[in-house]
Amino acid sequence: MPAARTPRSRVSAWLTVLVAGLVAAIVVVGFWRPWATPAATVAAGAGDAAVPLTPAALELPENPTVLIFGDSWTYGSAAAAPTLGYAYVVAQLAGWTTIVDGVRGSGYLKPGIDGPDFGTRIAALDPALDPDLVIVQGSINDRKLPADGYRAAVDAAWDDLATTYPRAQIVILGPAPQVLPVEAATARIDRDLAAAAAARGWWYISPLMQDWITTDNYAAVIDTGIGRFHPTTLGHRYLAERLAAAVGALTR
């Protein structure tokens, strides 16, 4: 028995529907741009709709001064020497002068081993530093504390930071996973920080969403022994490379 054939008119109609569907999909993806950094949302007045706004490209001078503020990862924990930590190495890679302010164990809510919480530390920063760029890293250290009050602590700390350095451009570097799979509380912190940064029109870099640390490179990047789940020396260099590339991509 000969194979059944679809009438030519039906084939033409089916192709028309298919092409139309593909065009619509391309338009939707082009508008959504899942590969792009999420747009910030600017709060509108009462009765007005929120206006999406992509953060402005960073404008940095040649050899900028960059304050890198964070926790033990910024301190350089588990590197052969703290000065081999990512916050120091990125200066060599990117041509920056970095001012490194890392306190082990600290977070927006949690006091650290060598100093207080982020908000208290930011309030004590020297305005005379006058950096061109401030990068605030982390922190996973708040993951074991209740979520209540977290966003308020973040907003208060960032308000002080913007007031202390009104000329500086600010980039938020979210938490990176010290264990895989990523802990639910770490993912929640990442989402909270991303939303807070978007509300201000600040750039947010998410090592979680950008897969900086995966099952393929975890053993090389993270010291699970004496380093107590901090980056190895090679891991710190890898993080410095990723950070330099990420900031470079945001720079005019």
mmCIF file of N, CA and C in Angstrom, residues 59-152:
data_model
loop_
_atom_site.group_PDB
_atom_site.id
_atom_site.type_symbol
_atom_site.label_atom_id
_atom_site.label_comp_id
_atom_site.label_asym_id
_atom_site.label_seq_id
_atom_site.Cartn_x
_atom_site.Cartn_y
_atom_site.Cartn_z
ATOM 1 N N GLU A 59 32.628 53.106 34.720
ATOM 2 C CA GLU A 59 33.637 53.942 34.073
ATOM 3 C C GLU A 59 34.809 54.071 35.033
ATOM 4 N N LEU A 60 35.876 53.352 34.744
ATOM 5 C CA LEU A 60 37.025 53.299 35.634
ATOM 6 C C LEU A 60 38.244 53.920 34.959
ATOM 7 N N PRO A 61 39.051 54.635 35.729
ATOM 8 C CA PRO A 61 40.292 55.172 35.158
ATOM 9 C C PRO A 61 41.300 54.047 34.953
ATOM 10 N N GLU A 62 42.360 54.339 34.279
ATOM 11 C CA GLU A 62 43.441 53.350 34.119
ATOM 12 C C GLU A 62 44.083 53.129 35.486
ATOM 13 N N ASN A 63 44.316 52.079 36.016
ATOM 14 C CA ASN A 63 44.828 51.815 37.368
ATOM 15 C C ASN A 63 43.915 52.377 38.458
ATOM 16 N N PRO A 64 42.677 51.944 38.524
ATOM 17 C CA PRO A 64 41.754 52.468 39.537
ATOM 18 C C PRO A 64 42.088 51.954 40.941
ATOM 19 N N THR A 65 41.620 52.693 41.931
ATOM 20 C CA THR A 65 41.696 52.237 43.315
ATOM 21 C C THR A 65 40.386 51.520 43.640
ATOM 22 N N VAL A 66 40.503 50.276 44.089
ATOM 23 C CA VAL A 66 39.328 49.439 44.312
ATOM 24 C C VAL A 66 39.336 48.932 45.757
ATOM 25 N N LEU A 67 38.288 49.259 46.497
ATOM 26 C CA LEU A 67 38.107 48.715 47.841
ATOM 27 C C LEU A 67 37.343 47.404 47.721
ATOM 28 N N ILE A 68 37.939 46.308 48.175
ATOM 29 C CA ILE A 68 37.265 45.009 48.182
ATOM 30 C C ILE A 68 36.965 44.658 49.633
ATOM 31 N N PHE A 69 35.688 44.594 49.927
ATOM 32 C CA PHE A 69 35.201 44.435 51.296
ATOM 33 C C PHE A 69 34.462 43.106 51.387
ATOM 34 N N GLY A 70 34.748 42.317 52.430
ATOM 35 C CA GLY A 70 34.045 41.050 52.534
ATOM 36 C C GLY A 70 34.426 40.243 53.756
ATOM 37 N N ASP A 71 34.358 38.926 53.583
ATOM 38 C CA ASP A 71 34.570 38.014 54.705
ATOM 39 C C ASP A 71 35.906 37.282 54.571
ATOM 40 N N SER A 72 35.963 36.016 55.015
ATOM 41 C CA SER A 72 37.224 35.276 55.006
ATOM 42 C C SER A 72 37.747 35.002 53.602
ATOM 43 N N TRP A 73 36.853 34.930 52.620
ATOM 44 C CA TRP A 73 37.328 34.734 51.249
ATOM 45 C C TRP A 73 38.108 35.966 50.801
ATOM 46 N N THR A 74 37.618 37.154 51.176
ATOM 47 C CA THR A 74 38.343 38.385 50.868
ATOM 48 C C THR A 74 39.611 38.489 51.698
ATOM 49 N N TYR A 75 39.569 38.012 52.921
ATOM 50 C CA TYR A 75 40.753 38.002 53.784
ATOM 51 C C TYR A 75 41.882 37.187 53.157
ATOM 52 N N GLY A 76 41.528 36.121 52.442
ATOM 53 C CA GLY A 76 42.538 35.245 51.838
ATOM 54 C C GLY A 76 42.714 33.940 52.566
ATOM 55 N N SER A 77 41.702 33.544 53.337
ATOM 56 C CA SER A 77 41.786 32.303 54.108
ATOM 57 C C SER A 77 42.050 31.107 53.197
ATOM 58 N N ALA A 78 42.913 30.201 53.687
ATOM 59 C CA ALA A 78 43.285 28.935 53.057
ATOM 60 C C ALA A 78 44.262 29.090 51.898
ATOM 61 N N ALA A 79 44.555 30.314 51.466
ATOM 62 C CA ALA A 79 45.644 30.505 50.509
ATOM 63 C C ALA A 79 46.956 30.269 51.249
ATOM 64 N N ALA A 80 48.027 29.966 50.511
ATOM 65 C CA ALA A 80 49.328 29.727 51.147
ATOM 66 C C ALA A 80 49.740 30.918 52.010
ATOM 67 N N ALA A 81 49.319 32.102 51.625
ATOM 68 C CA ALA A 81 49.466 33.325 52.420
ATOM 69 C C ALA A 81 48.266 34.197 52.102
ATOM 70 N N PRO A 82 47.751 34.970 53.068
ATOM 71 C CA PRO A 82 46.580 35.805 52.783
ATOM 72 C C PRO A 82 46.755 36.704 51.571
ATOM 73 N N THR A 83 47.992 37.146 51.316
ATOM 74 C CA THR A 83 48.240 38.032 50.182
ATOM 75 C C THR A 83 48.160 37.300 48.840
ATOM 76 N N LEU A 84 47.941 35.975 48.878
ATOM 77 C CA LEU A 84 47.681 35.218 47.654
ATOM 78 C C LEU A 84 46.176 35.003 47.470
ATOM 79 N N GLY A 85 45.373 35.656 48.310
ATOM 80 C CA GLY A 85 43.931 35.599 48.177
ATOM 81 C C GLY A 85 43.467 36.350 46.938
ATOM 82 N N TYR A 86 42.246 36.081 46.518
ATOM 83 C CA TYR A 86 41.738 36.643 45.265
ATOM 84 C C TYR A 86 41.754 38.164 45.257
ATOM 85 N N ALA A 87 41.498 38.792 46.410
ATOM 86 C CA ALA A 87 41.397 40.248 46.460
ATOM 87 C C ALA A 87 42.741 40.922 46.200
ATOM 88 N N TYR A 88 43.819 40.224 46.475
ATOM 89 C CA TYR A 88 45.157 40.742 46.177
ATOM 90 C C TYR A 88 45.569 40.376 44.756
ATOM 91 N N VAL A 89 45.277 39.140 44.358
ATOM 92 C CA VAL A 89 45.696 38.666 43.040
ATOM 93 C C VAL A 89 44.991 39.427 41.927
ATOM 94 N N VAL A 90 43.718 39.782 42.134
ATOM 95 C CA VAL A 90 42.984 40.494 41.085
ATOM 96 C C VAL A 90 43.635 41.837 40.767
ATOM 97 N N ALA A 91 44.330 42.427 41.730
ATOM 98 C CA ALA A 91 45.020 43.690 41.477
ATOM 99 C C ALA A 91 46.086 43.505 40.403
ATOM 100 N N GLN A 92 46.810 42.386 40.469
ATOM 101 C CA GLN A 92 47.851 42.108 39.480
ATOM 102 C C GLN A 92 47.239 41.830 38.105
ATOM 103 N N LEU A 93 46.131 41.103 38.103
ATOM 104 C CA LEU A 93 45.518 40.706 36.841
ATOM 105 C C LEU A 93 44.829 41.859 36.129
ATOM 106 N N ALA A 94 44.159 42.718 36.909
ATOM 107 C CA ALA A 94 43.330 43.770 36.314
ATOM 108 C C ALA A 94 44.001 45.134 36.280
ATOM 109 N N GLY A 95 45.164 45.256 36.917
ATOM 110 C CA GLY A 95 45.824 46.549 36.956
ATOM 111 C C GLY A 95 45.185 47.506 37.943
ATOM 112 N N TRP A 96 44.648 46.951 39.038
ATOM 113 C CA TRP A 96 44.029 47.772 40.058
ATOM 114 C C TRP A 96 44.987 47.977 41.229
ATOM 115 N N THR A 97 44.731 48.999 42.011
ATOM 116 C CA THR A 97 45.297 49.113 43.352
ATOM 117 C C THR A 97 44.177 48.739 44.307
ATOM 118 N N THR A 98 44.328 47.612 45.003
ATOM 119 C CA THR A 98 43.232 47.161 45.859
ATOM 120 C C THR A 98 43.494 47.489 47.323
ATOM 121 N N ILE A 99 42.435 47.909 47.975
ATOM 122 C CA ILE A 99 42.416 48.054 49.432
ATOM 123 C C ILE A 99 41.561 46.903 49.931
ATOM 124 N N VAL A 100 42.162 45.981 50.663
ATOM 125 C CA VAL A 100 41.474 44.744 51.043
ATOM 126 C C VAL A 100 40.998 44.840 52.487
ATOM 127 N N ASP A 101 39.704 44.639 52.679
ATOM 128 C CA ASP A 101 39.098 44.680 54.014
ATOM 129 C C ASP A 101 38.258 43.416 54.184
ATOM 130 N N GLY A 102 38.898 42.360 54.630
ATOM 131 C CA GLY A 102 38.213 41.089 54.838
ATOM 132 C C GLY A 102 38.297 40.654 56.291
ATOM 133 N N VAL A 103 37.171 40.298 56.861
ATOM 134 C CA VAL A 103 37.117 39.831 58.251
ATOM 135 C C VAL A 103 36.517 38.432 58.268
ATOM 136 N N ARG A 104 37.271 37.495 58.769
ATOM 137 C CA ARG A 104 36.844 36.090 58.782
ATOM 138 C C ARG A 104 35.586 35.898 59.623
ATOM 139 N N GLY A 105 34.643 35.152 59.067
ATOM 140 C CA GLY A 105 33.437 34.806 59.799
ATOM 141 C C GLY A 105 32.355 35.863 59.824
ATOM 142 N N SER A 106 32.583 37.010 59.188
ATOM 143 C CA SER A 106 31.622 38.104 59.290
ATOM 144 C C SER A 106 30.569 38.044 58.195
ATOM 145 N N GLY A 107 29.424 38.666 58.478
ATOM 146 C CA GLY A 107 28.339 38.777 57.519
ATOM 147 C C GLY A 107 27.538 40.024 57.827
ATOM 148 N N TYR A 108 26.415 40.200 57.157
ATOM 149 C CA TYR A 108 25.583 41.378 57.424
ATOM 150 C C TYR A 108 24.962 41.316 58.818
ATOM 151 N N LEU A 109 24.696 40.106 59.304
ATOM 152 C CA LEU A 109 24.133 39.937 60.638
ATOM 153 C C LEU A 109 25.147 39.357 61.623
ATOM 154 N N LYS A 110 26.092 38.595 61.141
ATOM 155 C CA LYS A 110 26.986 37.824 61.999
ATOM 156 C C LYS A 110 28.309 38.555 62.234
ATOM 157 N N PRO A 111 28.691 38.768 63.498
ATOM 158 C CA PRO A 111 30.015 39.313 63.789
ATOM 159 C C PRO A 111 31.090 38.304 63.386
ATOM 160 N N GLY A 112 32.276 38.813 63.079
ATOM 161 C CA GLY A 112 33.357 37.944 62.639
ATOM 162 C C GLY A 112 34.328 37.585 63.742
ATOM 163 N N ILE A 113 35.351 36.842 63.357
ATOM 164 C CA ILE A 113 36.406 36.441 64.294
ATOM 165 C C ILE A 113 37.293 37.627 64.633
ATOM 166 N N ASP A 114 37.605 38.427 63.611
ATOM 167 C CA ASP A 114 38.553 39.534 63.778
ATOM 168 C C ASP A 114 37.892 40.900 63.821
ATOM 169 N N GLY A 115 36.578 40.933 63.774
ATOM 170 C CA GLY A 115 35.888 42.216 63.741
ATOM 171 C C GLY A 115 34.388 42.022 63.746
ATOM 172 N N PRO A 116 33.637 43.107 63.737
ATOM 173 C CA PRO A 116 32.169 43.027 63.832
ATOM 174 C C PRO A 116 31.503 42.693 62.502
ATOM 175 N N ASP A 117 30.199 42.847 62.461
ATOM 176 C CA ASP A 117 29.403 42.561 61.266
ATOM 177 C C ASP A 117 29.660 43.604 60.181
ATOM 178 N N PHE A 118 29.136 43.336 58.981
ATOM 179 C CA PHE A 118 29.372 44.207 57.838
ATOM 180 C C PHE A 118 28.946 45.646 58.108
ATOM 181 N N GLY A 119 27.746 45.820 58.650
ATOM 182 C CA GLY A 119 27.233 47.167 58.860
ATOM 183 C C GLY A 119 28.110 47.993 59.778
ATOM 184 N N THR A 120 28.552 47.381 60.875
ATOM 185 C CA THR A 120 29.418 48.091 61.827
ATOM 186 C C THR A 120 30.756 48.412 61.191
ATOM 187 N N ARG A 121 31.263 47.474 60.403
ATOM 188 C CA ARG A 121 32.553 47.698 59.730
ATOM 189 C C ARG A 121 32.452 48.794 58.682
ATOM 190 N N ILE A 122 31.357 48.787 57.926
ATOM 191 C CA ILE A 122 31.184 49.821 56.895
ATOM 192 C C ILE A 122 31.069 51.199 57.529
ATOM 193 N N ALA A 123 30.362 51.280 58.652
ATOM 194 C CA ALA A 123 30.212 52.568 59.336
ATOM 195 C C ALA A 123 31.550 53.117 59.812
ATOM 196 N N ALA A 124 32.536 52.225 60.002
ATOM 197 C CA ALA A 124 33.848 52.642 60.506
ATOM 198 C C ALA A 124 34.867 52.873 59.387
ATOM 199 N N LEU A 125 34.476 52.698 58.131
ATOM 200 C CA LEU A 125 35.419 52.893 57.025
ATOM 201 C C LEU A 125 35.878 54.346 56.935
ATOM 202 N N ASP A 126 37.103 54.526 56.483
ATOM 203 C CA ASP A 126 37.697 55.856 56.377
ATOM 204 C C ASP A 126 37.241 56.526 55.072
ATOM 205 N N PRO A 127 36.502 57.632 55.142
ATOM 206 C CA PRO A 127 36.060 58.306 53.922
ATOM 207 C C PRO A 127 37.220 58.778 53.052
ATOM 208 N N ALA A 128 38.388 58.982 53.664
ATOM 209 C CA ALA A 128 39.538 59.485 52.915
ATOM 210 C C ALA A 128 40.080 58.466 51.916
ATOM 211 N N LEU A 129 39.655 57.211 52.018
ATOM 212 C CA LEU A 129 40.130 56.204 51.056
ATOM 213 C C LEU A 129 39.710 56.574 49.635
ATOM 214 N N ASP A 130 38.502 57.092 49.478
ATOM 215 C CA ASP A 130 37.997 57.615 48.211
ATOM 216 C C ASP A 130 38.253 56.667 47.033
ATOM 217 N N PRO A 131 37.743 55.433 47.074
ATOM 218 C CA PRO A 131 37.992 54.490 45.983
ATOM 219 C C PRO A 131 37.180 54.837 44.738
ATOM 220 N N ASP A 132 37.695 54.394 43.590
ATOM 221 C CA ASP A 132 36.936 54.535 42.349
ATOM 222 C C ASP A 132 35.823 53.495 42.273
ATOM 223 N N LEU A 133 36.093 52.339 42.838
ATOM 224 C CA LEU A 133 35.153 51.221 42.798
ATOM 225 C C LEU A 133 35.159 50.521 44.145
ATOM 226 N N VAL A 134 33.979 50.126 44.611
ATOM 227 C CA VAL A 134 33.859 49.304 45.816
ATOM 228 C C VAL A 134 33.201 47.992 45.413
ATOM 229 N N ILE A 135 33.834 46.878 45.789
ATOM 230 C CA ILE A 135 33.257 45.555 45.571
ATOM 231 C C ILE A 135 32.953 44.966 46.939
ATOM 232 N N VAL A 136 31.688 44.657 47.177
ATOM 233 C CA VAL A 136 31.278 44.058 48.452
ATOM 234 C C VAL A 136 31.004 42.578 48.197
ATOM 235 N N GLN A 137 31.790 41.717 48.822
ATOM 236 C CA GLN A 137 31.715 40.261 48.595
ATOM 237 C C GLN A 137 30.972 39.564 49.717
ATOM 238 N N GLY A 138 30.187 38.528 49.346
ATOM 239 C CA GLY A 138 29.583 37.638 50.315
ATOM 240 C C GLY A 138 28.280 38.146 50.925
ATOM 241 N N SER A 139 27.786 37.414 51.938
ATOM 242 C CA SER A 139 28.579 36.428 52.650
ATOM 243 C C SER A 139 27.730 35.195 52.982
ATOM 244 N N ILE A 140 28.382 34.031 52.957
ATOM 245 C CA ILE A 140 27.685 32.816 53.363
ATOM 246 C C ILE A 140 27.561 32.717 54.875
ATOM 247 N N ASN A 141 28.221 33.594 55.589
ATOM 248 C CA ASN A 141 28.243 33.476 57.051
ATOM 249 C C ASN A 141 26.907 33.767 57.717
ATOM 250 N N ASP A 142 25.981 34.359 56.972
ATOM 251 C CA ASP A 142 24.646 34.624 57.526
ATOM 252 C C ASP A 142 23.673 33.470 57.291
ATOM 253 N N ARG A 143 24.128 32.410 56.644
ATOM 254 C CA ARG A 143 23.190 31.368 56.206
ATOM 255 C C ARG A 143 22.562 30.596 57.359
ATOM 256 N N LYS A 144 23.196 30.590 58.529
ATOM 257 C CA LYS A 144 22.651 29.847 59.664
ATOM 258 C C LYS A 144 21.825 30.732 60.595
ATOM 259 N N LEU A 145 21.666 31.987 60.207
ATOM 260 C CA LEU A 145 20.870 32.913 61.006
ATOM 261 C C LEU A 145 19.496 33.088 60.373
ATOM 262 N N PRO A 146 18.496 33.492 61.138
ATOM 263 C CA PRO A 146 17.150 33.686 60.569
ATOM 264 C C PRO A 146 17.150 34.716 59.452
ATOM 265 N N ALA A 147 16.258 34.514 58.493
ATOM 266 C CA ALA A 147 16.146 35.463 57.381
ATOM 267 C C ALA A 147 15.538 36.787 57.825
ATOM 268 N N ASP A 148 14.779 36.775 58.910
ATOM 269 C CA ASP A 148 14.159 37.992 59.411
ATOM 270 C C ASP A 148 15.228 39.029 59.759
ATOM 271 N N GLY A 149 15.064 40.225 59.230
ATOM 272 C CA GLY A 149 16.002 41.301 59.519
ATOM 273 C C GLY A 149 17.191 41.356 58.579
ATOM 274 N N TYR A 150 17.332 40.360 57.713
ATOM 275 C CA TYR A 150 18.510 40.324 56.839
ATOM 276 C C TYR A 150 18.494 41.476 55.844
ATOM 277 N N ARG A 151 17.379 41.618 55.137
ATOM 278 C CA ARG A 151 17.312 42.674 54.115
ATOM 279 C C ARG A 151 17.476 44.060 54.736
ATOM 280 N N ALA A 152 16.920 44.255 55.920
ATOM 281 C CA ALA A 152 17.061 45.552 56.581
ATOM 282 C C ALA A 152 18.524 45.836 56.913
#
